mmCIF file of C-alpha atoms in Angstrom:
data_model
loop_
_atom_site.group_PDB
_atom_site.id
_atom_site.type_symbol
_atom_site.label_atom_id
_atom_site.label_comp_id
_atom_site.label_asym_id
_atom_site.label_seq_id
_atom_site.Cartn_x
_atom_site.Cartn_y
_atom_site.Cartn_z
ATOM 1 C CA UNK A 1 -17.459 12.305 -26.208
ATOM 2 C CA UNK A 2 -14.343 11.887 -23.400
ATOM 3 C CA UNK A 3 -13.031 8.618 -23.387
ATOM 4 C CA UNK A 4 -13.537 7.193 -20.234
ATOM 5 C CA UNK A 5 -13.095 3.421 -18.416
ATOM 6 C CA UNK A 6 -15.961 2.542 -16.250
ATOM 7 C CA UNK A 7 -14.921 -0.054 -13.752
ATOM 8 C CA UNK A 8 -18.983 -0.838 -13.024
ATOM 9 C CA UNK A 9 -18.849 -2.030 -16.440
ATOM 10 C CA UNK A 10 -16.369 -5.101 -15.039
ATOM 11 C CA UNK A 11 -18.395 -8.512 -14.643
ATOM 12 C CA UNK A 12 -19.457 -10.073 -11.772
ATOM 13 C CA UNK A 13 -20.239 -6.448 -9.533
ATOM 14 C CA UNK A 14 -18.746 -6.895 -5.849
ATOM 15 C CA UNK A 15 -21.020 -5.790 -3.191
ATOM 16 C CA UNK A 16 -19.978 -3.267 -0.800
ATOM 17 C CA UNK A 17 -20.711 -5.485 1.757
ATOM 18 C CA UNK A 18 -17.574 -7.497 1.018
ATOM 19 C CA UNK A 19 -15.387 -4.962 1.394
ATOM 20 C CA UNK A 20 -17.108 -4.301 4.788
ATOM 21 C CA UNK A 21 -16.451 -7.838 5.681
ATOM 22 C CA UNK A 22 -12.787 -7.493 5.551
ATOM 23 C CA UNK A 23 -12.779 -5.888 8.655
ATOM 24 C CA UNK A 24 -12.375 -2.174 7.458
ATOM 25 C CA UNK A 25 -12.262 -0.207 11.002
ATOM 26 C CA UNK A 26 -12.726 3.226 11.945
ATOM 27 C CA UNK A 27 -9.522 5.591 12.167
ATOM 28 C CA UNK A 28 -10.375 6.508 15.414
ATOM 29 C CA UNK A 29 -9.036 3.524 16.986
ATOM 30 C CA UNK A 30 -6.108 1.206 16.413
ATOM 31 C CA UNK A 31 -6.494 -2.369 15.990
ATOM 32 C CA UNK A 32 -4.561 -4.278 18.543
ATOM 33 C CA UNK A 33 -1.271 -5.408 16.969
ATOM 34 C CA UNK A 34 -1.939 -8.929 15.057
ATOM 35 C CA UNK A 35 1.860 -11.309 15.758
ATOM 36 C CA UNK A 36 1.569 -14.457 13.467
ATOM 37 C CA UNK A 37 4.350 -16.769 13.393
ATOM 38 C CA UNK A 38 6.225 -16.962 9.633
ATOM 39 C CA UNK A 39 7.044 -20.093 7.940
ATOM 40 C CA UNK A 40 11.000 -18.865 8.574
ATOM 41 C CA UNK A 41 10.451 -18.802 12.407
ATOM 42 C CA UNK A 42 8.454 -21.983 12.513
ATOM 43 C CA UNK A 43 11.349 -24.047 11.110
ATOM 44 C CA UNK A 44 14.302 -25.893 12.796
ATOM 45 C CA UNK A 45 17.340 -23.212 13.130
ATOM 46 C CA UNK A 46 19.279 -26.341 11.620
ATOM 47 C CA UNK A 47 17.881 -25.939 8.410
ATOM 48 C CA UNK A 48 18.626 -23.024 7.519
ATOM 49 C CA UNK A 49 21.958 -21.886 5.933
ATOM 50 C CA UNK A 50 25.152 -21.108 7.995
ATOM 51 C CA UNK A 51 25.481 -17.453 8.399
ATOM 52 C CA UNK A 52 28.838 -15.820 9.496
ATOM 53 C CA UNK A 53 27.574 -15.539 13.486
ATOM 54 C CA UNK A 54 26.845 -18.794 13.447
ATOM 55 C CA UNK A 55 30.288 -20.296 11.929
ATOM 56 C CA UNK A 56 31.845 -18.135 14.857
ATOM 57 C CA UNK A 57 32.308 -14.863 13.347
ATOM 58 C CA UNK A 58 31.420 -11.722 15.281
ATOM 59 C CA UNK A 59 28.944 -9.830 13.132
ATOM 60 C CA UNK A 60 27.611 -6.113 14.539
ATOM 61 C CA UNK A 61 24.478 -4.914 13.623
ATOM 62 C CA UNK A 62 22.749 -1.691 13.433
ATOM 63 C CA UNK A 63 19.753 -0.988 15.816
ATOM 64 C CA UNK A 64 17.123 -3.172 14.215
ATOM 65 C CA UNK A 65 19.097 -5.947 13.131
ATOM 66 C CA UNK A 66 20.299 -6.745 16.301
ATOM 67 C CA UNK A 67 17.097 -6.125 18.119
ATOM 68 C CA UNK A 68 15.232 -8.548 15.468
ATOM 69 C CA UNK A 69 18.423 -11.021 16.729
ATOM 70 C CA UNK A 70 18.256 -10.617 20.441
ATOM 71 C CA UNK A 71 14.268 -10.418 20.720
ATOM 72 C CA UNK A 72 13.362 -12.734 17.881
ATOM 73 C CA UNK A 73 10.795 -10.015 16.643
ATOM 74 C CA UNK A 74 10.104 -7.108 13.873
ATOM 75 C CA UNK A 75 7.518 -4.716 13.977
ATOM 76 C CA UNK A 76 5.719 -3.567 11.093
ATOM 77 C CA UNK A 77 2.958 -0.405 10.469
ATOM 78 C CA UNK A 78 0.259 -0.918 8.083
ATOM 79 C CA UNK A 79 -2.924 0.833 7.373
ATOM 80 C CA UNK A 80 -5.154 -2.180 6.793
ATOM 81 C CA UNK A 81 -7.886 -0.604 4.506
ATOM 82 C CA UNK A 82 -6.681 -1.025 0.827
ATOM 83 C CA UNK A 83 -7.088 -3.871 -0.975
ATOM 84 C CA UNK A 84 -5.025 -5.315 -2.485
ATOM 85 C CA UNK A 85 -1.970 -4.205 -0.605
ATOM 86 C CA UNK A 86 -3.597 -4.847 3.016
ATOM 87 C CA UNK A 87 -7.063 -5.472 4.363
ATOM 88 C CA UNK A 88 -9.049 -7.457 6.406
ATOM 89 C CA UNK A 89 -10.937 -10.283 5.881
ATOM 90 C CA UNK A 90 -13.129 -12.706 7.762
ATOM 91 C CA UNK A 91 -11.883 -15.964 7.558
ATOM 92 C CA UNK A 92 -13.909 -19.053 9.826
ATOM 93 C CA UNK A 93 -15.148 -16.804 11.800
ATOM 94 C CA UNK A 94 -11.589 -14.902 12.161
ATOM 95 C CA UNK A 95 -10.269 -11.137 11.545
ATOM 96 C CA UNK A 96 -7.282 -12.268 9.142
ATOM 97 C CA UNK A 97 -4.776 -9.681 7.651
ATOM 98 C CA UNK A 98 -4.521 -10.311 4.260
ATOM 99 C CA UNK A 99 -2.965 -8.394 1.179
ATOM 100 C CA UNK A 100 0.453 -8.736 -0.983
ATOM 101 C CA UNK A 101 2.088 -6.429 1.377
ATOM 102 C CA UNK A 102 1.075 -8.167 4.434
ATOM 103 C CA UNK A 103 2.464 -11.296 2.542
ATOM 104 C CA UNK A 104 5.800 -9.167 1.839
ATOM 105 C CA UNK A 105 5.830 -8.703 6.348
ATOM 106 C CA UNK A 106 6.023 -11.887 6.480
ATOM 107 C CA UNK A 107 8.194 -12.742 3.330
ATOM 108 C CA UNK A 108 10.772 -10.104 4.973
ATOM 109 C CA UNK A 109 10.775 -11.646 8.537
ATOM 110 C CA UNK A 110 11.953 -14.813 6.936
ATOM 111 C CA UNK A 111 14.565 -13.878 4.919
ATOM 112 C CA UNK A 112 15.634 -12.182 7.946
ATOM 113 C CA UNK A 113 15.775 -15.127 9.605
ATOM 114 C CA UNK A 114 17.847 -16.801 7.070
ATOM 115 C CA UNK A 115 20.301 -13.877 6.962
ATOM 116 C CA UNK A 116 20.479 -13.524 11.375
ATOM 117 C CA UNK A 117 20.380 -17.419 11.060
ATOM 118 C CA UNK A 118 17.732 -17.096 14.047
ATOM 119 C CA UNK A 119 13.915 -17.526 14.537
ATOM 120 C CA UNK A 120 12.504 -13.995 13.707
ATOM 121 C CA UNK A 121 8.249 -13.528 13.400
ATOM 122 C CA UNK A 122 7.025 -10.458 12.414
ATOM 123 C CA UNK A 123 4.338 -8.221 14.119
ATOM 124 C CA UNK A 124 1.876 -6.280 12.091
ATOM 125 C CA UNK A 125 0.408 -3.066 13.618
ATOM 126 C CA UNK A 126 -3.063 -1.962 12.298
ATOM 127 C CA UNK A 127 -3.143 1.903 12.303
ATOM 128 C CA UNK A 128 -4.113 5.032 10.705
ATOM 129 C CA UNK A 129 -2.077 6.521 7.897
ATOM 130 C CA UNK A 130 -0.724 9.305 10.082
ATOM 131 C CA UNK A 131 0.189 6.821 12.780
ATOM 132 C CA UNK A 132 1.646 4.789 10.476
ATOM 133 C CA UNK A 133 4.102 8.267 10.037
ATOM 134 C CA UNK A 134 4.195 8.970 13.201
ATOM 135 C CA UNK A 135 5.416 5.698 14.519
ATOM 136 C CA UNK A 136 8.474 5.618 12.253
ATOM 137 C CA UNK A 137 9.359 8.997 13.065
ATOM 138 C CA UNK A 138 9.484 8.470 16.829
ATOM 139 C CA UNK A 139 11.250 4.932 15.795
ATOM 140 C CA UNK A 140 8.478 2.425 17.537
ATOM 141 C CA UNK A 141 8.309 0.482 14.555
ATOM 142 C CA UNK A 142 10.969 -1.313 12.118
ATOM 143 C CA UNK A 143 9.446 -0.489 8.805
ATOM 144 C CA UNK A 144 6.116 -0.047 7.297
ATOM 145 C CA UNK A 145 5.549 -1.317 3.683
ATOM 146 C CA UNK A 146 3.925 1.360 0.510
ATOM 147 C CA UNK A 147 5.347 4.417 1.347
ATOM 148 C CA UNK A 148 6.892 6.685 -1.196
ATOM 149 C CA UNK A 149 9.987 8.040 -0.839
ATOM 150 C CA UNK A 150 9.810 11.648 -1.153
ATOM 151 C CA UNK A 151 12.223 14.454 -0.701
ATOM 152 C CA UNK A 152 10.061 15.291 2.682
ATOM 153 C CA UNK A 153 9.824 12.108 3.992
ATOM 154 C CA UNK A 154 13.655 11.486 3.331
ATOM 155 C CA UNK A 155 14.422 14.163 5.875
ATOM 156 C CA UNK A 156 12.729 11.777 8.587
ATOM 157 C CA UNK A 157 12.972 8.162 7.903
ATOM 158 C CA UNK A 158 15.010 5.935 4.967
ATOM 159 C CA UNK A 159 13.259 4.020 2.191
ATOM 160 C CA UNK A 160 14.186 0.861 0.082
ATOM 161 C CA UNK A 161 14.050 0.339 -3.314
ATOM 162 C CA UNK A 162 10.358 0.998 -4.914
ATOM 163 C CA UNK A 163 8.313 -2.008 -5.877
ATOM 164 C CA UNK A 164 5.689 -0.450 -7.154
ATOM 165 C CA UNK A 165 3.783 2.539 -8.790
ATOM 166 C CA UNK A 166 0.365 3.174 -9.851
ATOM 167 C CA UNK A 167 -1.709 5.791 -11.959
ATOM 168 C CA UNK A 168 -3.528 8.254 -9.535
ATOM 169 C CA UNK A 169 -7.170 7.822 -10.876
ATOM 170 C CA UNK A 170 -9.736 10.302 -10.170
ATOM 171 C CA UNK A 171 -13.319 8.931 -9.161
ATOM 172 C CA UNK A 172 -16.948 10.447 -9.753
ATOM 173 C CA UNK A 173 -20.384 9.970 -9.524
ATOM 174 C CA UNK A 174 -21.651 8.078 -13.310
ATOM 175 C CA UNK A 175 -24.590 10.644 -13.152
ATOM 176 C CA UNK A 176 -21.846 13.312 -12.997
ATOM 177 C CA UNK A 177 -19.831 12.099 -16.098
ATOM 178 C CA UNK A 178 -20.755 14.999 -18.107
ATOM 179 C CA UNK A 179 -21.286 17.768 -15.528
ATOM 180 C CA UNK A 180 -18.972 20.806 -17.268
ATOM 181 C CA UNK A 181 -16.743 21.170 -13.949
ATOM 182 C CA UNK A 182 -15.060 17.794 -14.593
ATOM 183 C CA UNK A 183 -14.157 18.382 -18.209
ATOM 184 C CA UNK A 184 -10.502 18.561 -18.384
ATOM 185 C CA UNK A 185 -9.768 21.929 -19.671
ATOM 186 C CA UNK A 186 -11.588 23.235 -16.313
ATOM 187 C CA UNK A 187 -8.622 21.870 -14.503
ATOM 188 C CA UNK A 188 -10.787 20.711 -11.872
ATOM 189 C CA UNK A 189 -11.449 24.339 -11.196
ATOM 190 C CA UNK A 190 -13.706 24.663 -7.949
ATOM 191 C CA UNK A 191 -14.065 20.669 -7.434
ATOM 192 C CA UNK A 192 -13.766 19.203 -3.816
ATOM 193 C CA UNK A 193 -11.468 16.067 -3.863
ATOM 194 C CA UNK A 194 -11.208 13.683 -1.012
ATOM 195 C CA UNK A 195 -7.843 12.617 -0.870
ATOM 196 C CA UNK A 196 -5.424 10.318 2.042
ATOM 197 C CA UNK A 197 -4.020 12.751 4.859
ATOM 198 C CA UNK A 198 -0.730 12.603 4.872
ATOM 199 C CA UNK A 199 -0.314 11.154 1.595
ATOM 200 C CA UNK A 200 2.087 11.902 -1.489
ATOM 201 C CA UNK A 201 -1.080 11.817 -3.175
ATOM 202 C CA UNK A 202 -2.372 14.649 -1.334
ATOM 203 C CA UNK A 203 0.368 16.474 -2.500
ATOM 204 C CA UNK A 204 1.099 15.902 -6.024
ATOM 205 C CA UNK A 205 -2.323 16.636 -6.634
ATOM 206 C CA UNK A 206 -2.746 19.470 -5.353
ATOM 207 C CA UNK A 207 0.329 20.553 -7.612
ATOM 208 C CA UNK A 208 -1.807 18.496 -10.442
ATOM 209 C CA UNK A 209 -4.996 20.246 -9.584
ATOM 210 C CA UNK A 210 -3.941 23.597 -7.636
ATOM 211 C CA UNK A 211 -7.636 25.319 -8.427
ATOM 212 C CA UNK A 212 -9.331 22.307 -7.079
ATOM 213 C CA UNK A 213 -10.873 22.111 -3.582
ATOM 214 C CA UNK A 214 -8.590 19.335 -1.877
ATOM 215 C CA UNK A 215 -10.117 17.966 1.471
ATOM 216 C CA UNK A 216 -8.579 15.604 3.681
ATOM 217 C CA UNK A 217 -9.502 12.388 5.357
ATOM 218 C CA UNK A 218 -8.182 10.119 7.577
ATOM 219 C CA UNK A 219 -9.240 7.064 6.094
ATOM 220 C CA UNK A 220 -10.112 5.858 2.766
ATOM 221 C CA UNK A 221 -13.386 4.104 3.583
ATOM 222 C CA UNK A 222 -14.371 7.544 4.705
ATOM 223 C CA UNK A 223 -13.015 8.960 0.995
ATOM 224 C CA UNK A 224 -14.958 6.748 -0.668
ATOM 225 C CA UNK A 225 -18.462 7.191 1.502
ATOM 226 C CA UNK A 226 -17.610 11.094 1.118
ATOM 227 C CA UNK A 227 -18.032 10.772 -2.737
ATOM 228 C CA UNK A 228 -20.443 8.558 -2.838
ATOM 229 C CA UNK A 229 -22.497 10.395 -0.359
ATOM 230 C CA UNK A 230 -22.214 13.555 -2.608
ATOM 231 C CA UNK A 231 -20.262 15.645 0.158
ATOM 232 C CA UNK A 232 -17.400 15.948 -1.742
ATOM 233 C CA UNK A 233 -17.422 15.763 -5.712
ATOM 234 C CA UNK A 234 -14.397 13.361 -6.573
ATOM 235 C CA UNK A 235 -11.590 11.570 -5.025
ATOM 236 C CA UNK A 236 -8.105 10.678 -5.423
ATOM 237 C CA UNK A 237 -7.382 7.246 -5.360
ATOM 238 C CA UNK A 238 -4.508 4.520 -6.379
ATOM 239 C CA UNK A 239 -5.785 2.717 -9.499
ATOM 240 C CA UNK A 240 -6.038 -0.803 -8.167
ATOM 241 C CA UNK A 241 -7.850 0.319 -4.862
ATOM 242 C CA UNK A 242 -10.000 2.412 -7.511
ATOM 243 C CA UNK A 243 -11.085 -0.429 -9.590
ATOM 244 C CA UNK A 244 -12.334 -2.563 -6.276
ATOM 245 C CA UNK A 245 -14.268 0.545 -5.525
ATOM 246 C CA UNK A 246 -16.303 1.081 -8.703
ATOM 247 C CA UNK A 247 -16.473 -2.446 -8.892
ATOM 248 C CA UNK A 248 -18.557 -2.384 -5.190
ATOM 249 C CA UNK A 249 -20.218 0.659 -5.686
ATOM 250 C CA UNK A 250 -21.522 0.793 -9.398
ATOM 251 C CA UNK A 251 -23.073 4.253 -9.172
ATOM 252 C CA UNK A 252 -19.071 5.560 -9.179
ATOM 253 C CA UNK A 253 -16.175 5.127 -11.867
ATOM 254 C CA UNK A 254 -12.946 6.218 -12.942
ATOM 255 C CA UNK A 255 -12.602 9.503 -15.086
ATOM 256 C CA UNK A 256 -9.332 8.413 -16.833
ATOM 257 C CA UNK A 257 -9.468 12.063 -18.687
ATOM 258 C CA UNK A 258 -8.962 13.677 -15.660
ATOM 259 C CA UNK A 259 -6.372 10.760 -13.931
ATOM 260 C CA UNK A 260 -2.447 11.730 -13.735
ATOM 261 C CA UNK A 261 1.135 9.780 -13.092
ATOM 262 C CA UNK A 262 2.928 11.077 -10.552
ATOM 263 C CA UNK A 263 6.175 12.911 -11.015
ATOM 264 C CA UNK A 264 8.748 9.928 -10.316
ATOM 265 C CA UNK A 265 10.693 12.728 -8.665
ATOM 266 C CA UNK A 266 7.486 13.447 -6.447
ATOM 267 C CA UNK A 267 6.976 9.892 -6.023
ATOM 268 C CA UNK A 268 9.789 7.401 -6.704
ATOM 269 C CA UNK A 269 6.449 4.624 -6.148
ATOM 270 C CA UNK A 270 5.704 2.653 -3.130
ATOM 271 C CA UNK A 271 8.794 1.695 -0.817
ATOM 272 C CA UNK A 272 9.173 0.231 2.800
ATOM 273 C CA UNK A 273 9.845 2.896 5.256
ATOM 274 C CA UNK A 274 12.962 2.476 8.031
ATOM 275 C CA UNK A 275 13.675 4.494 10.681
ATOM 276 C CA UNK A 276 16.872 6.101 9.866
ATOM 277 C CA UNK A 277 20.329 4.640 11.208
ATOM 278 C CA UNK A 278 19.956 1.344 10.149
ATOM 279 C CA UNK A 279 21.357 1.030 6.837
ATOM 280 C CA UNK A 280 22.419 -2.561 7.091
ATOM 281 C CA UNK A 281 18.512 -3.338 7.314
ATOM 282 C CA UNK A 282 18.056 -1.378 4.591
ATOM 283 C CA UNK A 283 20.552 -2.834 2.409
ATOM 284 C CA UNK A 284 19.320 -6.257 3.316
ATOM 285 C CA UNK A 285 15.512 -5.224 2.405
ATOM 286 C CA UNK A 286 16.829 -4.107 -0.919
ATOM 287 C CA UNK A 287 18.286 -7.361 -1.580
ATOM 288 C CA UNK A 288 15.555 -9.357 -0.443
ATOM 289 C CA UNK A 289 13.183 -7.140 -2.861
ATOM 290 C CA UNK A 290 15.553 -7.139 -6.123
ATOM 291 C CA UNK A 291 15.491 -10.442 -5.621
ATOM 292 C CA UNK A 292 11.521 -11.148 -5.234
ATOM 293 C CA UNK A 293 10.802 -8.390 -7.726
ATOM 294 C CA UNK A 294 13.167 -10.576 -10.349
ATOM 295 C CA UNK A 295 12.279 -14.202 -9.460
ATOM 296 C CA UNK A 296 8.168 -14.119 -9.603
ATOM 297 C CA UNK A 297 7.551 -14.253 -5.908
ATOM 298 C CA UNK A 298 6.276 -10.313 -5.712
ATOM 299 C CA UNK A 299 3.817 -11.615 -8.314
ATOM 300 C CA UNK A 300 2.551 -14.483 -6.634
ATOM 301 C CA UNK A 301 2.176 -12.086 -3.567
ATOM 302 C CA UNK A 302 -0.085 -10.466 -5.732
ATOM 303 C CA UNK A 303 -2.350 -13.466 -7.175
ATOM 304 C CA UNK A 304 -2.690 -14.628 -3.701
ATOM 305 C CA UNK A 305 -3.722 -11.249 -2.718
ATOM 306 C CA UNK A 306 -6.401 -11.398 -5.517
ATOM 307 C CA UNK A 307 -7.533 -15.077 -4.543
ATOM 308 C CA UNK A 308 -7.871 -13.373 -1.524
ATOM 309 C CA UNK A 309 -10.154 -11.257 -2.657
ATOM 310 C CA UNK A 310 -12.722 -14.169 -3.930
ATOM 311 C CA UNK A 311 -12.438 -12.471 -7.516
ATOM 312 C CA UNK A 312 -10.143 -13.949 -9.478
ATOM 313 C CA UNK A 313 -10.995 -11.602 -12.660
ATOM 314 C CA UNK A 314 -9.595 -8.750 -11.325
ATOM 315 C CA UNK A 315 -5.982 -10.662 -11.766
ATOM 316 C CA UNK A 316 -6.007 -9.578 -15.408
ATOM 317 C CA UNK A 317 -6.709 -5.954 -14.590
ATOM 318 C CA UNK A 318 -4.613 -5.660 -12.006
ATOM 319 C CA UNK A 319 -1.538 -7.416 -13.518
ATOM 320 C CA UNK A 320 -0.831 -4.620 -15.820
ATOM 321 C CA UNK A 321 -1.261 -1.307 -13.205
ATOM 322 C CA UNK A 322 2.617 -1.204 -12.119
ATOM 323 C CA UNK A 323 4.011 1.311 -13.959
ATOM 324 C CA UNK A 324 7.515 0.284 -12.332
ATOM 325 C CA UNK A 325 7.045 -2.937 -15.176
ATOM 326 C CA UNK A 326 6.882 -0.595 -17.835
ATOM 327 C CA UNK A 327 9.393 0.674 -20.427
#
């Protein structure tokens, strides 16, 4: 018998209704940008540290640097429908964006307000994945958080450090478990996968997988129904967002035989995306993640993220799925 790791098997089974109520919305229309104030931007300029503008030094900036200065704003892409990272969630009656990226948006605009030594919020845009491409391409947004830095997407846009990586898990129907086309020396021969347009995903499985039957989709509420439904037979899906899954829909789980890591030459892990030309911003978001990676506050991005989540069991699970941490 395969070894395999059901994630229905995990206590305490979260509807599918919960996911629902954090506000997952259809790809067909983007959410109206969501501009919160961060904790940086809220403060009195006079506490925070002297910078070399403000002790009378002329400092130049590249594009979005000095835009964040002169306006006071950033303006970050998300696709809001992956917990964890990002996702909605009704809070006192409320659409709130919540997620350890979304926390890292607003973790960034304040240590950019530190460094400009000026009030800087940050404003989230809710789109689809393409969009999210799209709109850093054409430069209409500063950065968008968990993209990886491929070869490809180098030729259009710049990428910081990565802060994390995950296993791409494959997920099936339970009554399937033992159906001959998804034993592994059948390298998914004939099988139609849902997979992330756009994604690196897409890609490096269909280098993984190159006899299966990979079908896109714009959204990954629609991956999920897709398999579920039965009009596909499997998707490809980030570990952590595939363990929430299962967990909310107990008739599917992860076939860990059939899983695979991702080249780190494919996929260097997840990065924030900058339009190109602004390599001071880049450098600074580099810093500003060496330094939360090393000092526990990516982490407690996380936890929150889970608390977030009202299931404070997945924190085990979860704190072990970044393959970045691992020798």
């Amino acid at each position: 018998m395969k070894r395999r790791w059901m994630a229905a098997a995990m206590a305490a089974v979260m509807a599918v209704s919960t996911l629902a109520g954090c506000g997952a919305k259809s790809e067909e229309t983007q959410a109206p940008p969501k501009v919160e104030t961060t904790q940086a931007a809220q403060a009195p300029a006079e506490t925070q540290a002297p910078t070399e503008a403000q002790a009378g030094e002329t400092q130049e900036y590249g594009p979005i640097l000095q835009k964040a200065k002169e306006s006071g704003k950033l303006v970050a892409a998300i696709n809001a429908q992956s917990p964890p990272w990002r996702f909605h969630k009704i809070v006192n009656g409320e659409d709130k964006l919540c997620g350890f990226e979304i926390s890292m948006c607003y973790g960034l605009a304040d240590y950019v307000s530190e460094k400009l030594g000026t009030k800087v919020e940050v404003e989230i845009n809710d789109m689809t994945f393409p969009g999210v491409l799209a709109a850093l391409q054409a430069g209409q947004v500063d950065f968008a958080p968990s993209l990886a830095g491929t070869e490809e997407r180098r030729q259009n846009m710049d990428f910081s450090i990565p802060y994390h990586r995950s296993l791409q898990t494959i997920v099936i129907k339970k009554d399937r478990e033992n159906e001959e086309i998804f034993a592994p020396d059948k390298g998914m021969s004939g099988v139609s996968t849902a997979s992330l347009q756009g994604s690196s995903t897409s890609v490096t499985f269909a280098e993984q997988y190159p006899q299966a039957n990979l079908i896109d989709y714009e959204s990954t509420p629609d991956i999920v129904l897709a398999v579920a439904n039965g009009k596909v037979d499997a998707a490809v899906l980030n570990e952590k967002y595939a363990i929430l899954i299962c967990k909310a829909n107990p008739d599917l789980m992860i076939d860990y035989d059939l899983s695979f890591d991702i080249p780190v030459d494919r996929d260097p892990g997840a990065s924030i995306a900058i339009p190109k030309g602004n390599e001071d911003f880049v450098e600074l978001v580099d810093e500003w993640l060496n330094t939360i990676l090393s000092d526990g506050t990516f982490s407690s991005y996380e936890q929150e993220a889970i608390a977030e989540l009202d299931d404070p069991e997945l924190l085990e699970g979860f704190s072990s799925k970044n393959i970045l941490n691992k020798k």
